[in-house]
mmCIF file of C-alpha atoms in Angstrom:
data_model
loop_
_atom_site.group_PDB
_atom_site.id
_atom_site.type_symbol
_atom_site.label_atom_id
_atom_site.label_comp_id
_atom_site.label_asym_id
_atom_site.label_seq_id
_atom_site.Cartn_x
_atom_site.Cartn_y
_atom_site.Cartn_z
ATOM 1 C CA UNK A 1 1.747 65.814 16.256
ATOM 2 C CA UNK A 2 0.968 65.259 19.934
ATOM 3 C CA UNK A 3 -2.670 64.420 19.125
ATOM 4 C CA UNK A 4 -1.551 62.019 16.409
ATOM 5 C CA UNK A 5 0.805 60.325 18.844
ATOM 6 C CA UNK A 6 -1.996 59.881 21.370
ATOM 7 C CA UNK A 7 -4.238 58.347 18.713
ATOM 8 C CA UNK A 8 -1.420 56.073 17.613
ATOM 9 C CA UNK A 9 -0.727 54.875 21.143
ATOM 10 C CA UNK A 10 -4.458 54.281 21.695
ATOM 11 C CA UNK A 11 -4.706 52.197 18.520
ATOM 12 C CA UNK A 12 -1.650 50.149 19.439
ATOM 13 C CA UNK A 13 -3.087 49.583 22.928
ATOM 14 C CA UNK A 14 -6.447 48.526 21.470
ATOM 15 C CA UNK A 15 -4.824 46.074 19.053
ATOM 16 C CA UNK A 16 -2.684 44.637 21.850
ATOM 17 C CA UNK A 17 -5.725 44.259 24.110
ATOM 18 C CA UNK A 18 -7.709 42.448 21.428
ATOM 19 C CA UNK A 19 -4.737 40.221 20.631
ATOM 20 C CA UNK A 20 -3.909 39.306 24.220
ATOM 21 C CA UNK A 21 -7.313 39.122 25.969
ATOM 22 C CA UNK A 22 -8.779 35.598 25.958
ATOM 23 C CA UNK A 23 -12.290 37.100 26.099
ATOM 24 C CA UNK A 24 -12.288 37.637 22.337
ATOM 25 C CA UNK A 25 -12.097 33.897 21.711
ATOM 26 C CA UNK A 26 -10.787 32.107 18.661
ATOM 27 C CA UNK A 27 -11.022 32.302 14.895
ATOM 28 C CA UNK A 28 -12.359 29.623 12.522
ATOM 29 C CA UNK A 29 -9.641 28.072 10.388
ATOM 30 C CA UNK A 30 -9.375 28.451 6.613
ATOM 31 C CA UNK A 31 -10.609 24.874 6.193
ATOM 32 C CA UNK A 32 -13.585 25.561 8.423
ATOM 33 C CA UNK A 33 -14.476 28.690 6.480
ATOM 34 C CA UNK A 34 -14.357 26.659 3.281
ATOM 35 C CA UNK A 35 -16.790 24.189 4.857
ATOM 36 C CA UNK A 36 -19.083 27.036 5.925
ATOM 37 C CA UNK A 37 -19.566 27.899 2.258
ATOM 38 C CA UNK A 38 -21.412 24.596 1.870
ATOM 39 C CA UNK A 39 -23.860 25.419 4.663
ATOM 40 C CA UNK A 40 -26.199 27.397 2.406
ATOM 41 C CA UNK A 41 -26.024 30.412 4.745
ATOM 42 C CA UNK A 42 -22.493 31.718 4.135
ATOM 43 C CA UNK A 43 -21.660 34.211 1.390
ATOM 44 C CA UNK A 44 -18.629 36.409 0.726
ATOM 45 C CA UNK A 45 -16.996 35.373 3.976
ATOM 46 C CA UNK A 46 -20.005 36.009 6.236
ATOM 47 C CA UNK A 47 -23.039 34.145 7.507
ATOM 48 C CA UNK A 48 -26.371 35.615 6.372
ATOM 49 C CA UNK A 49 -29.997 35.494 7.502
ATOM 50 C CA UNK A 50 -32.872 33.762 5.733
ATOM 51 C CA UNK A 51 -34.369 37.171 4.857
ATOM 52 C CA UNK A 52 -32.593 40.510 4.201
ATOM 53 C CA UNK A 53 -31.631 41.992 7.585
ATOM 54 C CA UNK A 54 -29.984 45.219 8.685
ATOM 55 C CA UNK A 55 -28.393 45.576 12.095
ATOM 56 C CA UNK A 56 -29.243 49.273 12.212
ATOM 57 C CA UNK A 57 -31.936 51.240 10.387
ATOM 58 C CA UNK A 58 -32.768 54.941 10.519
ATOM 59 C CA UNK A 59 -30.322 56.675 12.877
ATOM 60 C CA UNK A 60 -26.583 56.125 12.757
ATOM 61 C CA UNK A 61 -24.817 53.959 15.323
ATOM 62 C CA UNK A 62 -23.170 57.084 16.729
ATOM 63 C CA UNK A 63 -26.549 58.806 17.201
ATOM 64 C CA UNK A 64 -27.997 55.787 19.001
ATOM 65 C CA UNK A 65 -24.912 55.537 21.218
ATOM 66 C CA UNK A 66 -25.122 59.266 22.057
ATOM 67 C CA UNK A 67 -28.774 58.884 23.074
ATOM 68 C CA UNK A 68 -27.976 55.807 25.180
ATOM 69 C CA UNK A 69 -25.123 57.539 27.004
ATOM 70 C CA UNK A 70 -26.465 61.043 27.467
ATOM 71 C CA UNK A 71 -30.263 60.830 27.107
ATOM 72 C CA UNK A 72 -30.806 57.553 28.929
ATOM 73 C CA UNK A 73 -34.244 56.468 30.068
ATOM 74 C CA UNK A 74 -34.496 57.434 33.778
ATOM 75 C CA UNK A 75 -35.752 53.921 34.581
ATOM 76 C CA UNK A 76 -33.133 52.111 32.548
ATOM 77 C CA UNK A 77 -31.973 50.317 35.708
ATOM 78 C CA UNK A 78 -34.000 49.166 38.723
ATOM 79 C CA UNK A 79 -33.563 51.097 41.958
ATOM 80 C CA UNK A 80 -31.859 48.114 43.600
ATOM 81 C CA UNK A 81 -31.186 44.382 43.194
ATOM 82 C CA UNK A 82 -34.096 42.362 41.849
ATOM 83 C CA UNK A 83 -35.835 39.747 44.017
ATOM 84 C CA UNK A 84 -34.132 36.408 43.604
ATOM 85 C CA UNK A 85 -34.709 32.836 44.734
ATOM 86 C CA UNK A 86 -31.441 30.980 45.423
ATOM 87 C CA UNK A 87 -31.281 27.650 43.631
ATOM 88 C CA UNK A 88 -30.557 24.556 45.709
ATOM 89 C CA UNK A 89 -28.185 22.392 43.700
ATOM 90 C CA UNK A 90 -29.421 19.265 45.496
ATOM 91 C CA UNK A 91 -32.907 19.881 44.112
ATOM 92 C CA UNK A 92 -31.466 19.626 40.597
ATOM 93 C CA UNK A 93 -29.699 16.343 41.279
ATOM 94 C CA UNK A 94 -32.684 14.486 42.736
ATOM 95 C CA UNK A 95 -35.341 14.336 40.019
ATOM 96 C CA UNK A 96 -37.346 11.862 37.951
ATOM 97 C CA UNK A 97 -37.026 11.438 34.165
ATOM 98 C CA UNK A 98 -40.626 12.629 33.775
ATOM 99 C CA UNK A 99 -39.857 16.031 35.298
ATOM 100 C CA UNK A 100 -39.803 19.037 32.959
ATOM 101 C CA UNK A 101 -38.477 22.107 34.733
ATOM 102 C CA UNK A 102 -36.900 25.379 33.603
ATOM 103 C CA UNK A 103 -35.020 27.769 35.873
ATOM 104 C CA UNK A 104 -34.187 31.226 34.519
ATOM 105 C CA UNK A 105 -31.133 32.957 35.976
ATOM 106 C CA UNK A 106 -31.655 36.366 34.353
ATOM 107 C CA UNK A 107 -31.024 37.655 30.824
ATOM 108 C CA UNK A 108 -31.094 34.485 28.671
ATOM 109 C CA UNK A 109 -29.231 32.010 30.882
ATOM 110 C CA UNK A 110 -31.487 29.134 31.895
ATOM 111 C CA UNK A 111 -31.307 25.536 33.050
ATOM 112 C CA UNK A 112 -33.693 23.148 31.296
ATOM 113 C CA UNK A 113 -34.332 19.783 32.965
ATOM 114 C CA UNK A 114 -35.828 17.472 30.362
ATOM 115 C CA UNK A 115 -35.752 13.682 29.894
ATOM 116 C CA UNK A 116 -33.606 13.395 33.013
ATOM 117 C CA UNK A 117 -30.939 15.619 31.425
ATOM 118 C CA UNK A 118 -29.517 18.990 32.496
ATOM 119 C CA UNK A 119 -29.389 21.407 29.564
ATOM 120 C CA UNK A 120 -27.793 24.816 30.106
ATOM 121 C CA UNK A 121 -28.778 27.617 27.718
ATOM 122 C CA UNK A 122 -26.422 30.523 26.922
ATOM 123 C CA UNK A 123 -24.604 30.414 30.275
ATOM 124 C CA UNK A 124 -23.713 33.998 31.155
ATOM 125 C CA UNK A 125 -23.309 33.562 34.911
ATOM 126 C CA UNK A 126 -20.845 36.407 35.541
ATOM 127 C CA UNK A 127 -21.573 39.774 37.115
ATOM 128 C CA UNK A 128 -19.341 41.620 34.629
ATOM 129 C CA UNK A 129 -20.162 41.618 30.933
ATOM 130 C CA UNK A 130 -17.490 41.332 28.249
ATOM 131 C CA UNK A 131 -13.746 41.931 28.237
ATOM 132 C CA UNK A 132 -13.824 45.209 30.198
ATOM 133 C CA UNK A 133 -16.220 46.153 32.991
ATOM 134 C CA UNK A 134 -15.357 49.806 32.293
ATOM 135 C CA UNK A 135 -17.051 49.643 28.888
ATOM 136 C CA UNK A 136 -20.098 47.481 29.561
ATOM 137 C CA UNK A 137 -23.223 47.796 31.750
ATOM 138 C CA UNK A 138 -23.050 46.132 35.184
ATOM 139 C CA UNK A 139 -25.461 43.381 36.157
ATOM 140 C CA UNK A 140 -28.422 44.495 38.261
ATOM 141 C CA UNK A 141 -27.716 41.898 40.951
ATOM 142 C CA UNK A 142 -24.283 41.384 42.522
ATOM 143 C CA UNK A 143 -24.932 37.630 42.751
ATOM 144 C CA UNK A 144 -26.894 35.001 40.803
ATOM 145 C CA UNK A 145 -29.313 32.307 42.001
ATOM 146 C CA UNK A 146 -26.482 29.781 41.700
ATOM 147 C CA UNK A 147 -22.763 30.010 41.076
ATOM 148 C CA UNK A 148 -21.198 28.086 38.177
ATOM 149 C CA UNK A 149 -19.269 25.908 40.625
ATOM 150 C CA UNK A 150 -22.489 24.745 42.325
ATOM 151 C CA UNK A 151 -24.198 23.633 39.140
ATOM 152 C CA UNK A 152 -24.673 19.869 38.836
ATOM 153 C CA UNK A 153 -23.098 17.926 35.962
ATOM 154 C CA UNK A 154 -24.412 19.337 32.686
ATOM 155 C CA UNK A 155 -25.329 16.985 29.844
ATOM 156 C CA UNK A 156 -25.518 19.689 27.191
ATOM 157 C CA UNK A 157 -24.709 23.379 26.876
ATOM 158 C CA UNK A 158 -26.550 25.059 24.009
ATOM 159 C CA UNK A 159 -25.146 28.350 22.677
ATOM 160 C CA UNK A 160 -27.314 30.547 20.442
ATOM 161 C CA UNK A 161 -24.538 32.894 19.248
ATOM 162 C CA UNK A 162 -21.208 34.329 20.284
ATOM 163 C CA UNK A 163 -22.131 37.761 21.696
ATOM 164 C CA UNK A 164 -20.750 38.457 25.166
ATOM 165 C CA UNK A 165 -24.137 38.376 26.898
ATOM 166 C CA UNK A 166 -24.706 34.810 25.650
ATOM 167 C CA UNK A 167 -21.236 33.271 25.461
ATOM 168 C CA UNK A 168 -19.216 34.252 28.519
ATOM 169 C CA UNK A 169 -15.546 33.341 28.785
ATOM 170 C CA UNK A 170 -15.463 33.376 32.586
ATOM 171 C CA UNK A 171 -18.513 31.101 32.863
ATOM 172 C CA UNK A 172 -17.194 28.640 30.275
ATOM 173 C CA UNK A 173 -13.856 28.532 32.069
ATOM 174 C CA UNK A 174 -15.600 27.680 35.351
ATOM 175 C CA UNK A 175 -18.031 25.027 34.044
ATOM 176 C CA UNK A 176 -16.126 23.293 31.237
ATOM 177 C CA UNK A 177 -15.010 20.474 33.521
ATOM 178 C CA UNK A 178 -18.594 19.451 34.328
ATOM 179 C CA UNK A 179 -20.100 19.695 30.814
ATOM 180 C CA UNK A 180 -20.426 16.525 28.731
ATOM 181 C CA UNK A 181 -20.987 18.297 25.397
ATOM 182 C CA UNK A 182 -21.292 21.780 23.956
ATOM 183 C CA UNK A 183 -23.669 22.146 20.993
ATOM 184 C CA UNK A 184 -23.061 25.380 19.123
ATOM 185 C CA UNK A 185 -23.757 27.040 15.766
ATOM 186 C CA UNK A 186 -21.108 26.803 13.048
ATOM 187 C CA UNK A 187 -17.865 28.586 13.920
ATOM 188 C CA UNK A 188 -18.537 29.056 17.631
ATOM 189 C CA UNK A 189 -16.393 26.036 18.440
ATOM 190 C CA UNK A 190 -13.285 28.137 17.718
ATOM 191 C CA UNK A 191 -13.994 30.198 20.840
ATOM 192 C CA UNK A 192 -14.465 27.133 23.018
ATOM 193 C CA UNK A 193 -11.289 25.500 21.761
ATOM 194 C CA UNK A 194 -9.365 28.705 22.479
ATOM 195 C CA UNK A 195 -10.691 28.517 26.063
ATOM 196 C CA UNK A 196 -9.516 24.958 26.623
ATOM 197 C CA UNK A 197 -12.645 22.923 25.873
ATOM 198 C CA UNK A 198 -11.659 19.567 24.379
ATOM 199 C CA UNK A 199 -12.587 19.423 20.655
ATOM 200 C CA UNK A 200 -14.296 16.044 21.067
ATOM 201 C CA UNK A 201 -16.816 17.652 23.437
ATOM 202 C CA UNK A 202 -17.825 20.324 20.893
ATOM 203 C CA UNK A 203 -20.413 19.755 18.171
ATOM 204 C CA UNK A 204 -20.884 22.566 15.647
ATOM 205 C CA UNK A 205 -24.270 22.541 13.926
ATOM 206 C CA UNK A 206 -25.960 24.133 10.936
ATOM 207 C CA UNK A 207 -29.621 25.103 10.825
ATOM 208 C CA UNK A 208 -31.620 21.898 10.539
ATOM 209 C CA UNK A 209 -28.944 19.672 12.075
ATOM 210 C CA UNK A 210 -30.011 17.479 14.973
ATOM 211 C CA UNK A 211 -28.339 15.274 17.545
ATOM 212 C CA UNK A 212 -29.847 12.426 19.536
ATOM 213 C CA UNK A 213 -29.060 11.799 23.175
ATOM 214 C CA UNK A 214 -30.710 9.005 25.203
ATOM 215 C CA UNK A 215 -34.359 10.065 25.369
ATOM 216 C CA UNK A 216 -33.672 13.526 23.948
ATOM 217 C CA UNK A 217 -33.311 15.196 20.547
ATOM 218 C CA UNK A 218 -31.684 18.616 20.068
ATOM 219 C CA UNK A 219 -32.247 20.554 16.859
ATOM 220 C CA UNK A 220 -30.386 23.672 15.726
ATOM 221 C CA UNK A 221 -32.952 25.990 14.141
ATOM 222 C CA UNK A 222 -32.747 29.461 12.505
ATOM 223 C CA UNK A 223 -32.880 32.875 14.110
ATOM 224 C CA UNK A 224 -32.574 36.356 12.587
ATOM 225 C CA UNK A 225 -29.546 37.998 14.115
ATOM 226 C CA UNK A 226 -25.796 38.555 13.671
ATOM 227 C CA UNK A 227 -22.555 37.599 15.428
ATOM 228 C CA UNK A 228 -19.047 38.716 16.340
ATOM 229 C CA UNK A 229 -16.916 39.448 19.410
ATOM 230 C CA UNK A 230 -14.331 41.847 17.962
ATOM 231 C CA UNK A 231 -13.923 44.753 15.579
ATOM 232 C CA UNK A 232 -13.241 42.671 12.489
ATOM 233 C CA UNK A 233 -15.156 39.381 12.812
ATOM 234 C CA UNK A 234 -18.815 40.325 12.410
ATOM 235 C CA UNK A 235 -20.916 37.409 11.136
ATOM 236 C CA UNK A 236 -17.930 35.038 11.144
ATOM 237 C CA UNK A 237 -19.992 32.534 13.154
ATOM 238 C CA UNK A 238 -23.597 31.394 12.829
ATOM 239 C CA UNK A 239 -26.494 32.215 15.189
ATOM 240 C CA UNK A 240 -29.450 29.985 16.023
ATOM 241 C CA UNK A 241 -32.477 29.032 18.061
ATOM 242 C CA UNK A 242 -32.883 25.559 19.620
ATOM 243 C CA UNK A 243 -35.497 22.820 19.823
ATOM 244 C CA UNK A 244 -35.357 20.291 22.703
ATOM 245 C CA UNK A 245 -37.649 17.264 22.439
ATOM 246 C CA UNK A 246 -38.174 14.218 24.638
ATOM 247 C CA UNK A 247 -40.585 11.401 23.841
ATOM 248 C CA UNK A 248 -43.485 13.373 25.328
ATOM 249 C CA UNK A 249 -42.426 16.982 25.903
ATOM 250 C CA UNK A 250 -40.764 19.744 23.910
ATOM 251 C CA UNK A 251 -39.125 23.080 24.732
ATOM 252 C CA UNK A 252 -38.066 25.883 22.383
ATOM 253 C CA UNK A 253 -35.462 28.600 22.916
ATOM 254 C CA UNK A 254 -35.510 31.521 20.492
ATOM 255 C CA UNK A 255 -31.996 32.841 21.045
ATOM 256 C CA UNK A 256 -31.672 36.469 19.952
ATOM 257 C CA UNK A 257 -33.188 37.873 16.803
ATOM 258 C CA UNK A 258 -35.763 39.878 14.965
ATOM 259 C CA UNK A 259 -39.224 38.675 14.070
ATOM 260 C CA UNK A 260 -39.530 36.686 10.868
ATOM 261 C CA UNK A 261 -41.246 33.815 9.049
ATOM 262 C CA UNK A 262 -38.852 31.260 10.566
ATOM 263 C CA UNK A 263 -40.948 31.140 13.734
ATOM 264 C CA UNK A 264 -44.004 29.861 11.908
ATOM 265 C CA UNK A 265 -41.844 27.337 10.034
ATOM 266 C CA UNK A 266 -40.339 26.068 13.301
ATOM 267 C CA UNK A 267 -43.815 25.778 14.801
ATOM 268 C CA UNK A 268 -45.075 23.805 11.819
ATOM 269 C CA UNK A 269 -42.028 21.538 11.643
ATOM 270 C CA UNK A 270 -41.262 20.892 15.310
ATOM 271 C CA UNK A 271 -44.203 22.200 17.320
ATOM 272 C CA UNK A 272 -46.362 22.402 19.231
ATOM 273 C CA UNK A 273 -44.176 23.150 22.262
ATOM 274 C CA UNK A 274 -44.974 22.824 25.927
ATOM 275 C CA UNK A 275 -42.805 25.834 26.800
ATOM 276 C CA UNK A 276 -40.930 28.466 24.795
ATOM 277 C CA UNK A 277 -38.232 30.753 26.155
ATOM 278 C CA UNK A 278 -38.572 33.854 23.982
ATOM 279 C CA UNK A 279 -36.219 36.798 23.644
ATOM 280 C CA UNK A 280 -37.997 39.853 25.062
ATOM 281 C CA UNK A 281 -35.788 42.805 25.906
ATOM 282 C CA UNK A 282 -32.906 45.060 24.775
ATOM 283 C CA UNK A 283 -34.847 46.348 21.766
ATOM 284 C CA UNK A 284 -35.085 49.604 19.851
ATOM 285 C CA UNK A 285 -36.941 50.748 16.738
ATOM 286 C CA UNK A 286 -33.544 51.321 15.097
ATOM 287 C CA UNK A 287 -32.542 47.651 15.429
ATOM 288 C CA UNK A 288 -35.944 45.959 15.276
ATOM 289 C CA UNK A 289 -34.728 43.612 12.526
ATOM 290 C CA UNK A 290 -32.284 41.906 14.910
ATOM 291 C CA UNK A 291 -34.184 42.178 18.235
ATOM 292 C CA UNK A 292 -37.937 41.715 18.596
ATOM 293 C CA UNK A 293 -40.200 44.240 20.234
ATOM 294 C CA UNK A 294 -42.220 42.681 23.121
ATOM 295 C CA UNK A 295 -45.394 42.410 21.075
ATOM 296 C CA UNK A 296 -43.462 40.572 18.372
ATOM 297 C CA UNK A 297 -42.026 38.208 20.979
ATOM 298 C CA UNK A 298 -45.544 37.209 21.986
ATOM 299 C CA UNK A 299 -46.557 36.780 18.340
ATOM 300 C CA UNK A 300 -43.476 34.622 17.777
ATOM 301 C CA UNK A 301 -44.495 32.455 20.740
ATOM 302 C CA UNK A 302 -47.897 32.091 19.106
ATOM 303 C CA UNK A 303 -46.223 31.244 15.782
ATOM 304 C CA UNK A 304 -44.163 28.401 17.233
ATOM 305 C CA UNK A 305 -47.356 27.061 18.826
ATOM 306 C CA UNK A 306 -46.259 26.980 22.432
ATOM 307 C CA UNK A 307 -48.576 26.342 25.338
ATOM 308 C CA UNK A 308 -46.601 28.670 27.631
ATOM 309 C CA UNK A 309 -44.220 31.566 26.937
ATOM 310 C CA UNK A 310 -41.346 32.468 29.263
ATOM 311 C CA UNK A 311 -39.895 35.922 28.373
ATOM 312 C CA UNK A 312 -36.094 36.105 28.691
ATOM 313 C CA UNK A 313 -33.281 38.496 27.676
ATOM 314 C CA UNK A 314 -34.192 41.019 30.361
ATOM 315 C CA UNK A 315 -33.750 41.614 34.138
ATOM 316 C CA UNK A 316 -29.939 41.506 34.115
ATOM 317 C CA UNK A 317 -28.300 44.174 31.938
ATOM 318 C CA UNK A 318 -29.323 47.490 30.385
ATOM 319 C CA UNK A 319 -28.342 47.256 26.724
ATOM 320 C CA UNK A 320 -31.070 49.438 25.207
ATOM 321 C CA UNK A 321 -32.758 52.733 25.977
ATOM 322 C CA UNK A 322 -36.018 51.475 27.475
ATOM 323 C CA UNK A 323 -37.148 51.070 31.079
ATOM 324 C CA UNK A 324 -35.727 47.916 32.618
ATOM 325 C CA UNK A 325 -39.221 46.417 33.180
ATOM 326 C CA UNK A 326 -40.778 47.657 29.939
ATOM 327 C CA UNK A 327 -40.290 44.244 28.241
ATOM 328 C CA UNK A 328 -42.373 42.303 30.749
ATOM 329 C CA UNK A 329 -45.028 45.032 31.087
ATOM 330 C CA UNK A 330 -45.620 45.080 27.348
ATOM 331 C CA UNK A 331 -45.277 41.322 26.876
ATOM 332 C CA UNK A 332 -47.803 40.438 29.588
ATOM 333 C CA UNK A 333 -50.270 42.963 28.155
ATOM 334 C CA UNK A 334 -49.907 41.555 24.651
ATOM 335 C CA UNK A 335 -50.114 37.974 25.925
ATOM 336 C CA UNK A 336 -53.415 38.820 27.607
ATOM 337 C CA UNK A 337 -54.682 40.353 24.370
ATOM 338 C CA UNK A 338 -53.734 37.299 22.302
ATOM 339 C CA UNK A 339 -54.775 34.818 25.032
ATOM 340 C CA UNK A 340 -51.218 33.453 25.068
ATOM 341 C CA UNK A 341 -50.368 31.841 28.430
ATOM 342 C CA UNK A 342 -47.225 33.392 29.911
ATOM 343 C CA UNK A 343 -45.154 32.710 33.019
ATOM 344 C CA UNK A 344 -43.090 35.332 34.845
ATOM 345 C CA UNK A 345 -40.887 33.690 37.492
ATOM 346 C CA UNK A 346 -38.503 35.475 39.826
ATOM 347 C CA UNK A 347 -34.836 34.990 39.058
ATOM 348 C CA UNK A 348 -34.037 31.446 40.148
ATOM 349 C CA UNK A 349 -37.683 30.415 40.605
ATOM 350 C CA UNK A 350 -38.320 27.059 38.874
ATOM 351 C CA UNK A 351 -41.076 26.690 36.293
ATOM 352 C CA UNK A 352 -42.351 23.111 36.452
ATOM 353 C CA UNK A 353 -44.684 21.826 33.778
ATOM 354 C CA UNK A 354 -47.811 20.317 35.265
ATOM 355 C CA UNK A 355 -47.635 22.552 38.350
ATOM 356 C CA UNK A 356 -48.937 26.069 38.946
ATOM 357 C CA UNK A 357 -46.999 28.523 36.795
ATOM 358 C CA UNK A 358 -45.281 31.511 38.479
ATOM 359 C CA UNK A 359 -47.307 34.583 37.592
ATOM 360 C CA UNK A 360 -46.688 37.238 40.253
ATOM 361 C CA UNK A 361 -46.118 40.784 38.985
ATOM 362 C CA UNK A 362 -42.926 41.144 41.012
ATOM 363 C CA UNK A 363 -41.459 43.833 38.747
ATOM 364 C CA UNK A 364 -44.099 46.410 39.704
#
């Protein structure tokens, strides 16, 4: 009876936490869910991938979690903070429309400067990940190259999906006053509205939808992944990659996801690209259908026909049982084999098209 009481109290506490914590976001309305059914990617109350996809194959979730907790790779985290180049906010403000520059902040958060616009990708600019720091891995660095408050006005925030390492409540709360528009996959707007973002500044998009800004086109394109922020809302929102095109230059962001034929289709339809930010990290053989292995990330960059690959989704959090620098070691080796140009900047180090690309092996 005592054990049952403890379990009961724990369940009540968990339900209360999920209900009261703003981190979990919002829920699409019944009318919105009815509209999702017309998207072509929503069946039986869930969004689906273009090809059959399993989140986990082989071992059970419990077995993978046990290995991650108790048989962790000894190099899962770096010995200390990673080298970082602080970002001068004034340098972002004073630029020409012809400038194409990308600054990676760690994991997948990046600032793209294109067509005179500031485009922020998956802004996770917090040190803590998710609703409870007790349950999630800490960030490698105690600070970031720039704080949310020091960012310049942002023309567009692009969200790839609603997982905590890509859509961060604390960051959104701190930047929402300086963002002109949020462009998000279907359903993700419910989270933003719950966090106080004005509905008129949110544009939800289906795969293939595009929006035109002065001198810039943004296209929501497919990825192969899944979504959800709670225990009961898996795949309730869509996931995506993004195409950013000016009159003369184009940038691609893969978002999260497994390898698939969509990369070649994106390359044929929207490529070639001048630069592609490609997911490369937090992988495992057991979930290879929803996260690419490094060699697949390089192949995907080749498929989208990019001149330069920038590997992201690493160097911030340990979310898989591989060495923290394994992604970049394997990706650079495969890029050399396939003759795919690759750039490997420090955290906060700008990558400027037309200038020498950062290529130091700082992770060694």
